Coordinates of C-alpha atoms in Angstrom, one line a residue:
M1 CA 136.1 -57.1 307.5
H2 CA 132.9 -56.4 309.7
F3 CA 129.3 -54.9 308.6
V4 CA 127.6 -52.8 310.6
D5 CA 124.2 -51.0 310.2
A6 CA 124.8 -47.2 310.1
K7 CA 122.5 -44.5 311.2
G8 CA 123.0 -41.5 309.3
I9 CA 125.6 -41.3 305.8
L10 CA 126.0 -38.1 305.2
S11 CA 127.8 -34.9 307.2
A12 CA 126.8 -31.5 307.7
R13 CA 128.6 -30.5 304.9
N14 CA 127.8 -33.7 302.9
G15 CA 130.9 -36.0 302.9
M16 CA 130.3 -39.5 302.5
N17 CA 132.5 -42.4 304.0
I18 CA 131.4 -45.8 303.4
Y19 CA 134.0 -47.6 305.0
R20 CA 135.8 -46.9 308.0
G21 CA 139.7 -48.2 308.4
C22 CA 142.3 -48.6 305.5
T23 CA 144.1 -51.4 304.0
H24 CA 146.1 -49.4 301.4
G25 CA 148.9 -49.4 304.4
C26 CA 150.2 -46.0 304.1
I27 CA 153.0 -45.8 306.4
Y28 CA 152.1 -41.6 307.2
C29 CA 147.5 -42.0 308.0
D30 CA 146.4 -39.6 310.0
S31 CA 143.2 -41.7 310.0
R32 CA 144.7 -44.0 312.8
S33 CA 145.1 -41.6 315.2
R34 CA 143.1 -42.4 318.5
C35 CA 141.5 -39.1 317.9
Y36 CA 138.5 -40.8 315.8
G37 CA 137.7 -43.6 318.2
F38 CA 138.7 -46.2 316.5
T39 CA 137.6 -49.7 318.3
H40 CA 138.7 -52.4 316.1
P41 CA 142.3 -52.6 314.0
F42 CA 142.8 -50.4 311.1
E43 CA 142.7 -52.8 308.8
N44 CA 139.4 -54.7 309.8
I45 CA 137.5 -52.9 307.4
E46 CA 134.3 -51.1 309.6
V47 CA 131.7 -51.6 306.3
K48 CA 128.3 -49.6 306.2
R49 CA 126.5 -52.2 304.7
N50 CA 123.5 -50.0 304.3
A51 CA 124.7 -46.7 303.3
P52 CA 123.6 -46.9 299.3
A53 CA 119.9 -46.9 301.4
L54 CA 120.5 -44.2 303.6
L55 CA 121.9 -42.4 301.2
E56 CA 119.0 -42.6 298.6
Q57 CA 117.0 -41.3 301.5
K58 CA 118.8 -38.4 302.3
L59 CA 118.7 -37.2 298.3
R60 CA 115.3 -37.9 297.9
S61 CA 114.6 -35.5 300.9
K62 CA 117.2 -32.6 299.8
R63 CA 115.0 -29.6 298.0
K64 CA 118.4 -28.7 296.4
K65 CA 120.8 -30.1 294.8
C66 CA 124.7 -30.0 295.8
M67 CA 127.8 -32.0 295.4
I68 CA 128.7 -35.0 297.5
G69 CA 132.1 -36.0 298.5
T70 CA 133.6 -38.8 299.6
G71 CA 137.1 -39.9 300.7
D72 CA 138.2 -37.6 302.7
M73 CA 138.6 -40.2 306.1
C74 CA 138.8 -43.3 304.0
D75 CA 139.1 -44.3 300.5
P76 CA 136.2 -45.3 298.8
Y77 CA 137.9 -47.3 296.4
L78 CA 139.7 -50.1 299.2
H79 CA 140.4 -53.7 298.5
C80 CA 137.0 -54.7 299.6
E81 CA 135.3 -52.8 297.1
E82 CA 136.3 -55.0 294.3
E83 CA 133.6 -57.3 296.0
L84 CA 130.9 -55.1 297.7
R85 CA 130.9 -52.3 295.1
L86 CA 128.9 -50.3 297.6
T87 CA 130.7 -46.9 296.1
R88 CA 129.5 -48.1 292.6
A89 CA 126.1 -48.8 294.7
C90 CA 126.3 -44.8 295.8
L91 CA 127.5 -43.2 292.5
E92 CA 124.5 -44.7 290.7
I93 CA 122.2 -42.9 293.3
I94 CA 123.8 -39.3 292.8
D95 CA 123.7 -40.0 289.3
R96 CA 119.8 -41.0 289.1
Y97 CA 118.7 -37.7 291.2
G98 CA 121.3 -35.3 289.5
F99 CA 123.5 -34.4 292.3
G100 CA 127.2 -33.8 291.9
V101 CA 130.1 -35.9 293.1
S102 CA 133.7 -35.2 294.3
V103 CA 135.7 -38.5 295.0
L104 CA 139.4 -38.6 296.6
T105 CA 141.2 -41.9 296.0
K106 CA 144.7 -43.5 295.8
S107 CA 143.3 -46.4 293.9
D108 CA 143.0 -47.2 290.4
R109 CA 140.2 -49.0 290.9
I110 CA 137.7 -45.1 290.4
L111 CA 138.7 -46.5 286.5
R112 CA 135.7 -49.2 286.7
D113 CA 133.4 -46.4 287.5
L114 CA 134.4 -44.2 284.8
D115 CA 131.2 -44.4 283.4
L116 CA 129.0 -43.7 286.0
L117 CA 131.8 -40.2 286.5
G118 CA 130.8 -39.7 283.0
S119 CA 126.8 -39.7 283.2
I120 CA 127.2 -37.4 286.6
Q121 CA 129.6 -35.5 284.9
D122 CA 127.1 -35.0 281.7
K123 CA 124.5 -34.0 284.4
S124 CA 126.0 -31.9 287.0
K125 CA 129.7 -32.3 288.2
A126 CA 131.8 -34.9 289.0
V127 CA 135.4 -34.1 289.7
A128 CA 138.4 -37.2 290.5
Q129 CA 140.6 -36.2 293.1
M130 CA 143.6 -38.3 293.5
T131 CA 146.7 -38.1 296.3
L132 CA 150.1 -37.7 295.0
T133 CA 153.3 -37.7 297.1
T134 CA 156.4 -39.9 295.9
W135 CA 157.0 -39.3 292.4
D136 CA 159.9 -42.4 292.8
D137 CA 157.5 -45.4 292.4
R138 CA 160.1 -47.0 293.9
L139 CA 159.8 -45.3 297.0
C140 CA 156.2 -45.0 296.5
R141 CA 155.4 -48.5 297.4
I142 CA 157.6 -48.5 300.5
I143 CA 155.3 -45.1 301.7
E144 CA 152.4 -46.4 300.3
P145 CA 152.6 -50.5 299.7
E146 CA 149.1 -51.4 299.3
V147 CA 147.7 -49.3 296.5
C148 CA 148.6 -48.4 292.7
V149 CA 152.1 -46.8 292.3
T150 CA 152.3 -42.8 291.3
S151 CA 153.0 -43.9 287.4
R152 CA 149.6 -45.4 287.5
R153 CA 147.7 -42.6 289.4
L154 CA 148.7 -40.1 286.7
E155 CA 147.6 -42.6 284.2
V156 CA 144.2 -42.4 286.0
L157 CA 144.1 -38.8 285.9
R158 CA 145.0 -38.4 282.4
T159 CA 141.9 -40.8 281.5
M160 CA 140.0 -38.9 283.4
K161 CA 141.1 -35.6 281.8
E162 CA 140.3 -37.4 278.7
A163 CA 136.8 -38.1 279.2
G164 CA 136.0 -34.8 280.2
I165 CA 136.1 -35.4 284.3
P166 CA 138.2 -32.1 286.4
T167 CA 140.8 -33.7 288.6
V168 CA 142.6 -32.4 292.0
V169 CA 145.4 -33.2 293.0
W170 CA 146.4 -33.8 297.1
M171 CA 149.8 -33.5 297.1
T172 CA 150.5 -34.2 300.6
P173 CA 152.1 -35.3 302.4
L174 CA 156.1 -34.8 302.2
L175 CA 157.8 -36.4 304.7
P176 CA 160.9 -34.7 306.2
F177 CA 164.3 -36.2 304.8
I178 CA 162.4 -39.2 302.7
N179 CA 160.6 -37.2 299.9
D180 CA 160.5 -33.4 300.5
T181 CA 163.4 -32.8 297.4
K182 CA 163.2 -30.3 294.9
E183 CA 163.5 -33.4 292.3
N184 CA 160.6 -35.2 294.0
L185 CA 158.1 -31.6 294.2
E186 CA 159.2 -30.9 290.6
G187 CA 158.6 -34.8 289.0
I188 CA 154.8 -34.6 290.9
L189 CA 154.3 -30.8 289.3
E190 CA 155.3 -32.0 286.0
G191 CA 153.0 -35.2 286.0
C192 CA 149.8 -32.7 286.8
L193 CA 150.6 -30.4 284.5
E194 CA 150.8 -33.2 281.8
A195 CA 147.5 -34.7 283.1
G196 CA 145.9 -31.5 282.9
V197 CA 144.8 -31.1 286.7
K198 CA 142.2 -28.7 287.5
G199 CA 143.8 -27.9 291.3
I200 CA 146.6 -29.1 292.9
L201 CA 145.8 -28.7 296.9
C202 CA 148.5 -28.5 299.4
F203 CA 148.9 -28.4 303.4
G204 CA 152.1 -26.7 303.4
M205 CA 155.3 -29.0 303.0
G206 CA 155.2 -32.0 305.8
L207 CA 153.1 -34.0 307.5
T208 CA 151.3 -34.2 310.5
L209 CA 151.5 -36.4 313.6
R210 CA 148.7 -38.0 316.5
E211 CA 148.6 -40.2 319.1
G212 CA 148.3 -43.5 317.3
N213 CA 149.4 -42.7 313.8
R214 CA 152.9 -41.2 315.2
E215 CA 153.6 -44.8 316.6
Y216 CA 152.8 -46.4 313.5
F217 CA 154.7 -44.3 311.1
Y218 CA 157.7 -44.4 313.9
Q219 CA 157.7 -48.3 313.4
A220 CA 157.3 -47.9 309.9
L221 CA 160.8 -45.8 310.0
D222 CA 163.1 -48.3 311.8
R223 CA 161.5 -51.1 309.5
H224 CA 162.3 -48.8 306.3
F225 CA 164.7 -46.0 307.2
P226 CA 166.9 -47.0 309.8
G227 CA 168.4 -44.2 312.8
L228 CA 165.6 -41.6 310.4
R229 CA 163.1 -42.1 313.9
R230 CA 165.8 -40.4 316.0
E231 CA 166.3 -37.4 314.0
Y232 CA 162.7 -37.2 313.8
Q233 CA 162.4 -37.5 318.0
R234 CA 165.7 -35.1 318.1
R235 CA 164.1 -32.5 315.9
Y236 CA 160.1 -32.7 316.3
G237 CA 159.7 -33.8 319.6
N238 CA 155.6 -34.7 320.2
A239 CA 154.8 -31.7 317.8
Y240 CA 151.7 -32.2 315.9
E241 CA 152.9 -30.4 312.6
L242 CA 156.6 -31.5 311.3
P243 CA 157.4 -28.9 308.7
S244 CA 160.3 -29.6 306.4
P245 CA 163.9 -27.8 306.8
R246 CA 163.4 -27.4 302.7
H247 CA 159.8 -26.0 303.4
R248 CA 160.5 -22.1 302.2
E249 CA 162.1 -23.4 299.4
L250 CA 159.5 -26.0 298.3
Q251 CA 156.6 -23.9 299.1
Q252 CA 157.9 -21.3 296.6
I253 CA 158.2 -24.0 293.5
F254 CA 155.0 -25.2 294.0
D255 CA 153.4 -21.7 294.2
D256 CA 155.3 -20.0 291.4
T257 CA 154.3 -23.3 289.3
C258 CA 151.1 -23.7 289.7
A259 CA 150.5 -19.6 289.6
K260 CA 152.7 -19.8 286.2
A261 CA 150.6 -22.7 284.8
G262 CA 146.6 -21.0 285.8
I263 CA 146.4 -24.1 288.4
L264 CA 144.3 -23.3 291.0
Y265 CA 146.8 -23.7 294.5
R266 CA 144.7 -22.1 297.2
P267 CA 143.2 -24.1 299.4
E268 CA 140.7 -21.8 300.0
D269 CA 139.8 -21.8 296.0
I270 CA 139.9 -25.7 295.7
F271 CA 137.5 -26.1 298.2
A272 CA 135.3 -23.5 296.9
Y273 CA 135.6 -25.2 293.4
L274 CA 134.8 -28.9 295.1
R275 CA 131.6 -27.4 296.7
E276 CA 130.2 -25.6 293.9
F277 CA 127.2 -27.2 292.2
P278 CA 126.2 -25.7 288.3
E279 CA 122.6 -25.4 289.2
N280 CA 121.9 -24.8 285.4
K281 CA 124.4 -27.5 283.9
G282 CA 122.2 -29.7 281.3
Y283 CA 119.2 -27.9 281.1
T284 CA 118.1 -25.5 278.3
Q285 CA 116.6 -22.0 279.4
L286 CA 113.0 -22.0 277.2
S287 CA 112.1 -18.9 275.8
L288 CA 108.8 -17.4 276.2
F289 CA 108.1 -16.3 272.9

């Protein structure tokens, strides 16, 4: 872990990454890709120590309230967040200034900040997002080794729902020949239905590999799934997109299940929901008479 003073904290679309790098160890992580310009080992977390000050400066100057997103590139609830509490500090600022927030994580550490998420939801809007890829906890411990397992993440989703905080699941990636099965997909979907999620985001049945994360992924295959690297290389070569051979069947199950349950599942609909800020929530319109 090392500390830096960042020059900015919010992207053009109001996204925020407090940390760079990750300690969750997911074998498929796209953020390892060389295109992102890491100049330090991925597990040596870069901490933007001035993130709360930068965020307060930006929110104080914004003329219009909006949703602030975090977690798209780097999880805001890494192991170091237990000590540093920078994510919590940023949530406190979002709450104080009346903005909304959407948080994407794989960690149950988000429950520590349930009070702040509830306060934000009361005033505007808070959305808890959780990545789910693998129904079998034993397999989850292999492909996502340093973070809580799927059954625990579903407990988090249920807790959020009970607290009145809407939830969205990122169901990605499904790794060809590993977790791209009908049983895995149906298990995740059943868990999402029981947890009462608002939407499930899926970018197709498969994964993407780029220079940097491809090498790390293949090393993990050699350790945990001997011989599978050869099948990947034979079928996909150095392609960026690696669709599951079962893509059509699985996609149909996903689409049909979500549509029947009334769950948002088209990416454009989910992103529109995440960006939507409830302008009048928490305020009472006074009558002139």
